[in-house]
């Protein structure tokens, strides 16, 4: 698949080339078929509340179960889907599936907040807000159980349109989260104007924070900034418990990463939630948290 991917990358940057153009069209066709033939899957990665030491929510991460190539990661088709605009179709499918799953967990007395990733193009989709509202009703899911993750780059193209979409989603009662914080170029002014409740520190700062003073300073300052703005802060890409301890000391609210669990299919996640010390150990009633 690596060779194929190289061709696709080439196609995207030089669509005038005939061979590249063929590759481009064929991947787009394959992706369309993937949605129609239900080859997309959603895996879920736990988000751990560090004060309580247990899972309060999960992030929905899309995978493509390709008949020949096996489980294809999002890095191999999400950027392509974003460039072609097909991401809107992918997002609509992921939203519907993840909200359906959220409703199932909710009614099974293990209400988990489910976070779903949105791309810039999704925020320019005039049908998005109505669609999300319909899905919540159809799957009988309270809006605060769903969080949408956006990145700073969502505000490069048409910031006013993106803001309007986010305000409408917020008005529905959904949680909003800024993903990969620190890697984009948007001004801090947006943080103030955005109706978000959560900020996720990018894993590039978190993974090295115990070996690199600059990373540690960035993580610590981001936690303080988030708290001063009234936001919950989540560290991404936490791989070991030494980092968990450091994050706790700093006062970071939540962590996500392989120290607890990678993203898993819903059945496997269900077993993990019941067994892992980071899972859901006691029944709680305060788990409905909105970002
Ligand atoms: P993201 O939203 O920042 O998701 C976090 C990524 O970090 C996931 O990769 C996750 O599997 C990975 N990760 C989690 N814990 C660790 C860890 O401890 N160490 C390391 N090294 N990595 C960890 P994944 O699933 O491959 O997704 C990559 C990106 O693809 C996501 O980054 C997101 O930007 C995008 N993506 C995934 N699903 C969707 C989707 O449904 N829609 C859209 N628009 N984008 C998606
Ligand atoms: Mg994310
Ligand atoms: Mg992220
Ligand atoms: Mg990231």
Short mmCIF file of C-alpha atoms and ligand atoms in Angstrom, two decimals:
data_model
loop_
_atom_site.label_atom_id
_atom_site.label_comp_id
_atom_site.label_asym_id
_atom_site.label_seq_id
_atom_site.Cartn_x
_atom_site.Cartn_y
_atom_site.Cartn_z
CA UNK A 1 0.00 0.00 0.00
CA UNK A 2 2.99 2.29 0.62
CA UNK A 3 3.78 2.49 -3.10
CA UNK A 4 0.17 3.23 -3.89
CA UNK A 5 0.15 5.98 -1.31
CA UNK A 6 3.17 7.61 -2.92
CA UNK A 7 1.28 7.70 -6.20
CA UNK A 8 -1.72 9.20 -4.52
CA UNK A 9 0.42 11.89 -2.89
CA UNK A 10 1.90 12.61 -6.32
CA UNK A 11 -1.55 12.72 -7.87
CA UNK A 12 -2.71 15.25 -5.35
CA UNK A 13 0.20 17.58 -5.98
CA UNK A 14 0.33 17.14 -9.76
CA UNK A 15 -3.14 16.22 -11.01
CA UNK A 16 -2.19 17.14 -14.59
CA UNK A 17 -0.07 14.01 -14.88
CA UNK A 18 -2.13 11.28 -16.60
CA UNK A 19 -0.97 8.32 -14.53
CA UNK A 20 -1.28 10.31 -11.32
CA UNK A 21 -4.75 11.45 -12.37
CA UNK A 22 -5.77 7.83 -12.92
CA UNK A 23 -4.52 6.88 -9.45
CA UNK A 24 -6.37 9.81 -7.94
CA UNK A 25 -9.66 8.89 -9.59
CA UNK A 26 -9.27 5.25 -8.68
CA UNK A 27 -8.65 5.97 -4.98
CA UNK A 28 -11.65 8.30 -4.92
CA UNK A 29 -13.75 5.53 -6.49
CA UNK A 30 -12.47 3.03 -3.98
CA UNK A 31 -13.28 5.34 -1.09
CA UNK A 32 -16.82 5.84 -2.41
CA UNK A 33 -17.22 2.09 -2.58
CA UNK A 34 -15.75 1.74 0.92
CA UNK A 35 -18.59 3.87 2.30
CA UNK A 36 -21.29 2.15 0.22
CA UNK A 37 -20.05 -1.33 1.07
CA UNK A 38 -19.58 -0.47 4.72
CA UNK A 39 -15.84 -1.03 4.90
CA UNK A 40 -15.23 1.89 7.26
CA UNK A 41 -14.90 1.12 10.96
CA UNK A 42 -14.81 3.29 14.05
CA UNK A 43 -12.39 2.40 16.83
CA UNK A 44 -12.53 4.10 20.20
CA UNK A 45 -9.70 5.27 22.44
CA UNK A 46 -10.38 5.97 26.15
CA UNK A 47 -9.92 9.45 27.63
CA UNK A 48 -8.91 9.14 31.27
CA UNK A 49 -9.81 11.59 34.03
CA UNK A 50 -6.54 11.89 35.97
CA UNK A 51 -8.05 12.96 39.31
CA UNK A 52 -10.39 9.95 39.35
CA UNK A 53 -8.10 7.60 37.47
CA UNK A 54 -10.83 6.36 35.19
CA UNK A 55 -12.38 6.63 31.77
CA UNK A 56 -14.95 9.37 31.22
CA UNK A 57 -15.08 9.34 27.46
CA UNK A 58 -13.64 7.97 24.23
CA UNK A 59 -12.42 9.39 20.93
CA UNK A 60 -13.83 7.93 17.72
CA UNK A 61 -11.05 7.20 15.22
CA UNK A 62 -11.92 6.00 11.72
CA UNK A 63 -10.25 3.01 10.02
CA UNK A 64 -10.77 1.47 6.61
CA UNK A 65 -11.10 -2.29 6.60
CA UNK A 66 -9.88 -2.85 3.07
CA UNK A 67 -10.70 -6.29 1.58
CA UNK A 68 -7.09 -6.75 0.34
CA UNK A 69 -4.99 -4.37 2.38
CA UNK A 70 -6.34 -4.98 5.86
CA UNK A 71 -6.97 -2.22 8.37
CA UNK A 72 -5.90 1.05 6.74
CA UNK A 73 -5.11 3.94 9.16
CA UNK A 74 -6.67 7.39 8.69
CA UNK A 75 -3.29 8.92 7.77
CA UNK A 76 -3.51 6.93 4.50
CA UNK A 77 -6.87 8.32 3.34
CA UNK A 78 -8.14 11.20 5.54
CA UNK A 79 -5.73 13.83 4.07
CA UNK A 80 -6.71 12.65 0.56
CA UNK A 81 -10.40 12.78 1.47
CA UNK A 82 -9.88 16.30 2.86
CA UNK A 83 -8.27 17.52 -0.36
CA UNK A 84 -11.00 16.08 -2.58
CA UNK A 85 -13.91 17.16 -0.38
CA UNK A 86 -14.95 13.53 0.10
CA UNK A 87 -14.23 13.99 3.80
CA UNK A 88 -17.78 15.35 4.22
CA UNK A 89 -19.15 11.94 3.30
CA UNK A 90 -16.67 10.19 5.60
CA UNK A 91 -17.51 12.56 8.47
CA UNK A 92 -21.26 12.06 8.04
CA UNK A 93 -20.76 8.31 8.22
CA UNK A 94 -18.46 8.48 11.28
CA UNK A 95 -20.84 10.87 13.07
CA UNK A 96 -23.82 8.60 12.49
CA UNK A 97 -21.97 5.45 13.58
CA UNK A 98 -20.29 7.03 16.64
CA UNK A 99 -23.50 8.71 17.83
CA UNK A 100 -25.37 5.42 17.37
CA UNK A 101 -22.71 3.65 19.46
CA UNK A 102 -22.86 6.40 22.07
CA UNK A 103 -26.61 5.81 22.40
CA UNK A 104 -26.04 2.07 22.83
CA UNK A 105 -23.51 2.66 25.64
CA UNK A 106 -25.79 5.26 27.19
CA UNK A 107 -28.69 2.79 27.40
CA UNK A 108 -26.33 0.08 28.71
CA UNK A 109 -25.68 2.24 31.77
CA UNK A 110 -22.11 3.03 30.78
CA UNK A 111 -22.56 6.54 29.44
CA UNK A 112 -19.35 7.62 27.76
CA UNK A 113 -18.73 10.98 26.20
CA UNK A 114 -17.87 10.28 22.55
CA UNK A 115 -15.53 12.69 20.75
CA UNK A 116 -15.58 12.87 16.95
CA UNK A 117 -13.00 14.61 14.73
CA UNK A 118 -14.12 17.27 12.26
CA UNK A 119 -12.07 18.61 9.36
CA UNK A 120 -12.05 22.21 8.15
CA UNK A 121 -14.31 21.33 5.22
CA UNK A 122 -16.91 19.93 7.60
CA UNK A 123 -17.22 23.35 9.22
CA UNK A 124 -18.01 24.79 5.78
CA UNK A 125 -20.73 22.16 5.21
CA UNK A 126 -24.08 23.99 5.42
CA UNK A 127 -25.91 20.72 6.16
CA UNK A 128 -23.76 19.68 9.11
CA UNK A 129 -25.63 21.25 12.03
CA UNK A 130 -29.05 19.97 10.94
CA UNK A 131 -27.59 16.54 10.33
CA UNK A 132 -26.02 16.30 13.78
CA UNK A 133 -29.24 17.46 15.37
CA UNK A 134 -31.21 14.74 13.49
CA UNK A 135 -28.70 12.05 14.49
CA UNK A 136 -28.92 12.94 18.18
CA UNK A 137 -32.71 12.67 18.01
CA UNK A 138 -32.73 9.46 15.96
CA UNK A 139 -30.22 7.70 18.21
CA UNK A 140 -31.73 9.23 21.39
CA UNK A 141 -28.44 10.68 22.60
CA UNK A 142 -28.26 13.71 24.93
CA UNK A 143 -26.15 16.35 23.17
CA UNK A 144 -23.68 16.78 26.10
CA UNK A 145 -22.55 13.16 25.54
CA UNK A 146 -21.04 14.17 22.19
CA UNK A 147 -17.90 16.27 21.72
CA UNK A 148 -16.56 17.52 18.40
CA UNK A 149 -12.80 17.93 18.00
CA UNK A 150 -11.53 20.64 15.69
CA UNK A 151 -8.01 21.88 14.97
CA UNK A 152 -6.60 25.39 14.87
CA UNK A 153 -6.28 25.08 11.08
CA UNK A 154 -10.10 25.16 10.85
CA UNK A 155 -9.84 28.94 11.03
CA UNK A 156 -7.44 29.56 8.19
CA UNK A 157 -9.89 29.60 5.24
CA UNK A 158 -13.12 31.22 6.36
CA UNK A 159 -12.93 31.84 10.10
CA UNK A 160 -16.31 33.58 10.32
CA UNK A 161 -18.13 30.67 8.65
CA UNK A 162 -16.30 28.16 10.87
CA UNK A 163 -17.21 30.19 13.97
CA UNK A 164 -20.89 30.35 12.98
CA UNK A 165 -21.01 26.57 12.55
CA UNK A 166 -19.33 26.03 15.93
CA UNK A 167 -21.70 28.40 17.70
CA UNK A 168 -24.69 26.53 16.24
CA UNK A 169 -23.27 23.18 17.34
CA UNK A 170 -22.59 24.60 20.80
CA UNK A 171 -26.16 25.91 20.92
CA UNK A 172 -27.38 22.34 20.35
CA UNK A 173 -25.53 21.42 23.55
CA UNK A 174 -22.57 19.52 22.12
CA UNK A 175 -19.10 19.83 23.62
CA UNK A 176 -16.29 21.35 21.53
CA UNK A 177 -12.60 20.60 21.86
CA UNK A 178 -9.47 22.03 20.23
CA UNK A 179 -7.33 19.13 18.97
CA UNK A 180 -3.55 19.07 18.42
CA UNK A 181 -3.18 22.37 20.27
CA UNK A 182 0.15 24.07 19.70
CA UNK A 183 0.82 22.71 16.21
CA UNK A 184 -1.32 25.20 14.25
CA UNK A 185 -0.81 28.84 13.49
CA UNK A 186 -4.02 30.41 14.68
CA UNK A 187 -3.87 33.33 17.04
CA UNK A 188 -4.64 32.99 20.71
CA UNK A 189 -7.46 35.45 20.06
CA UNK A 190 -9.49 32.57 18.67
CA UNK A 191 -9.24 30.71 21.95
CA UNK A 192 -11.12 33.56 23.53
CA UNK A 193 -13.79 33.78 20.84
CA UNK A 194 -14.36 30.06 20.41
CA UNK A 195 -17.20 28.40 22.30
CA UNK A 196 -14.98 25.47 23.34
CA UNK A 197 -14.73 23.71 26.69
CA UNK A 198 -11.66 21.53 26.15
CA UNK A 199 -8.16 21.80 24.79
CA UNK A 200 -5.97 18.85 23.80
CA UNK A 201 -2.20 19.32 23.96
CA UNK A 202 -0.58 17.74 20.91
CA UNK A 203 1.34 14.55 21.47
CA UNK A 204 4.57 16.03 20.03
CA UNK A 205 4.90 18.10 23.24
CA UNK A 206 3.62 15.43 25.62
CA UNK A 207 5.67 12.43 24.52
CA UNK A 208 9.02 14.12 25.17
CA UNK A 209 8.10 16.24 28.17
CA UNK A 210 10.21 14.30 30.67
CA UNK A 211 13.36 14.48 28.54
CA UNK A 212 13.02 17.94 27.07
CA UNK A 213 12.76 21.05 29.24
CA UNK A 214 11.13 23.10 26.47
CA UNK A 215 8.38 20.51 26.00
CA UNK A 216 7.78 20.43 29.74
CA UNK A 217 7.52 24.23 29.84
CA UNK A 218 5.07 24.18 26.91
CA UNK A 219 2.87 21.53 28.55
CA UNK A 220 2.89 23.30 31.90
CA UNK A 221 2.10 26.71 30.38
CA UNK A 222 -0.66 25.26 28.21
CA UNK A 223 -2.32 23.67 31.24
CA UNK A 224 -2.19 27.00 33.04
CA UNK A 225 -3.48 28.91 30.00
CA UNK A 226 -6.36 26.47 29.55
CA UNK A 227 -7.33 26.62 33.21
CA UNK A 228 -7.19 30.40 33.28
CA UNK A 229 -9.59 30.41 30.32
CA UNK A 230 -11.87 27.93 32.09
CA UNK A 231 -11.09 25.00 29.78
CA UNK A 232 -10.49 21.36 30.61
CA UNK A 233 -7.11 20.20 29.33
CA UNK A 234 -6.29 16.76 27.91
CA UNK A 235 -2.79 15.47 27.13
CA UNK A 236 -2.57 13.37 23.94
CA UNK A 237 -0.15 10.55 23.19
CA UNK A 238 0.69 9.58 26.78
CA UNK A 239 2.65 6.36 26.51
CA UNK A 240 3.94 5.66 30.03
CA UNK A 241 2.96 6.09 33.64
CA UNK A 242 5.88 8.37 34.48
CA UNK A 243 4.28 10.92 32.16
CA UNK A 244 0.88 10.27 33.78
CA UNK A 245 2.40 11.11 37.18
CA UNK A 246 4.06 14.28 35.86
CA UNK A 247 0.77 15.37 34.26
CA UNK A 248 -1.05 14.79 37.53
CA UNK A 249 1.47 16.95 39.40
CA UNK A 250 1.10 19.71 36.81
CA UNK A 251 -2.67 19.57 37.24
CA UNK A 252 -3.59 18.34 33.76
CA UNK A 253 -7.21 17.13 33.85
CA UNK A 254 -7.14 14.16 31.51
CA UNK A 255 -4.89 11.96 29.41
CA UNK A 256 -5.23 9.81 26.35
CA UNK A 257 -2.69 7.34 25.04
CA UNK A 258 -1.21 3.88 24.96
CA UNK A 259 -0.43 3.97 28.72
CA UNK A 260 -4.09 3.08 29.10
CA UNK A 261 -5.20 1.74 25.72
CA UNK A 262 -4.93 2.22 21.96
CA UNK A 263 -8.11 2.75 19.96
CA UNK A 264 -10.13 -0.49 19.94
CA UNK A 265 -13.19 -1.92 18.23
CA UNK A 266 -16.35 -1.44 20.36
CA UNK A 267 -16.54 -5.06 21.60
CA UNK A 268 -12.91 -5.13 22.69
CA UNK A 269 -13.33 -1.73 24.32
CA UNK A 270 -16.32 -3.03 26.28
CA UNK A 271 -14.18 -5.81 27.76
CA UNK A 272 -11.35 -3.34 28.48
CA UNK A 273 -13.72 -0.93 30.26
CA UNK A 274 -14.81 -3.73 32.60
CA UNK A 275 -11.32 -5.08 33.33
CA UNK A 276 -8.76 -2.31 33.16
CA UNK A 277 -7.86 -0.29 36.27
CA UNK A 278 -8.37 2.76 34.01
CA UNK A 279 -11.80 1.52 32.91
CA UNK A 280 -15.15 2.17 34.55
CA UNK A 281 -14.92 0.50 37.95
CA UNK A 282 -17.87 1.86 39.85
CA UNK A 283 -21.24 2.99 38.60
CA UNK A 284 -21.23 6.74 38.52
CA UNK A 285 -23.84 9.35 37.87
CA UNK A 286 -21.53 12.25 37.18
CA UNK A 287 -20.17 10.83 33.93
CA UNK A 288 -22.30 12.96 31.64
CA UNK A 289 -19.73 15.64 31.08
CA UNK A 290 -19.71 18.14 28.35
CA UNK A 291 -16.59 19.72 26.97
P1 LIG B 1 -5.95 12.84 16.38
O1 LIG B 1 -7.37 13.28 16.35
O2 LIG B 1 -4.96 13.75 17.01
O3 LIG B 1 -5.96 11.40 17.06
C1 LIG B 1 -4.92 10.93 17.87
C2 LIG B 1 -4.05 9.96 17.12
O4 LIG B 1 -2.97 9.57 17.99
C3 LIG B 1 -4.73 8.66 16.73
O5 LIG B 1 -4.14 8.19 15.53
C4 LIG B 1 -4.36 7.75 17.87
O6 LIG B 1 -4.45 6.38 17.55
C5 LIG B 1 -2.93 8.16 18.11
N1 LIG B 1 -2.46 7.84 19.45
C6 LIG B 1 -3.22 7.72 20.56
N2 LIG B 1 -2.47 7.44 21.65
C7 LIG B 1 -1.20 7.41 21.22
C8 LIG B 1 0.05 7.18 21.90
O7 LIG B 1 0.13 6.97 23.11
N3 LIG B 1 1.17 7.24 21.14
C9 LIG B 1 1.12 7.49 19.80
N4 LIG B 1 2.29 7.52 19.13
N5 LIG B 1 -0.04 7.70 19.14
C10 LIG B 1 -1.18 7.66 19.84
P2 LIG B 1 -5.03 7.68 14.31
O8 LIG B 1 -6.18 6.89 14.80
O9 LIG B 1 -4.09 7.05 13.34
O10 LIG B 1 -5.60 9.02 13.72
C11 LIG B 1 -4.74 9.99 13.18
C12 LIG B 1 -5.46 11.25 12.83
O11 LIG B 1 -6.41 11.04 11.80
C13 LIG B 1 -6.28 11.82 14.00
O12 LIG B 1 -5.44 12.54 14.87
C14 LIG B 1 -7.25 12.71 13.26
O13 LIG B 1 -6.65 13.95 12.93
C15 LIG B 1 -7.47 11.94 11.98
N6 LIG B 1 -8.74 11.20 12.09
C16 LIG B 1 -9.00 10.00 12.65
N7 LIG B 1 -10.30 9.68 12.55
C17 LIG B 1 -10.90 10.72 11.90
C18 LIG B 1 -12.25 11.00 11.49
O14 LIG B 1 -13.20 10.23 11.71
N8 LIG B 1 -12.46 12.18 10.83
C19 LIG B 1 -11.44 13.06 10.59
N9 LIG B 1 -11.74 14.21 9.96
N10 LIG B 1 -10.18 12.85 10.97
C20 LIG B 1 -9.91 11.69 11.62
MG1 LIG B 2 -8.71 14.04 17.65
MG1 LIG B 3 -5.25 15.04 18.47
MG1 LIG B 4 -2.45 14.94 17.55
#
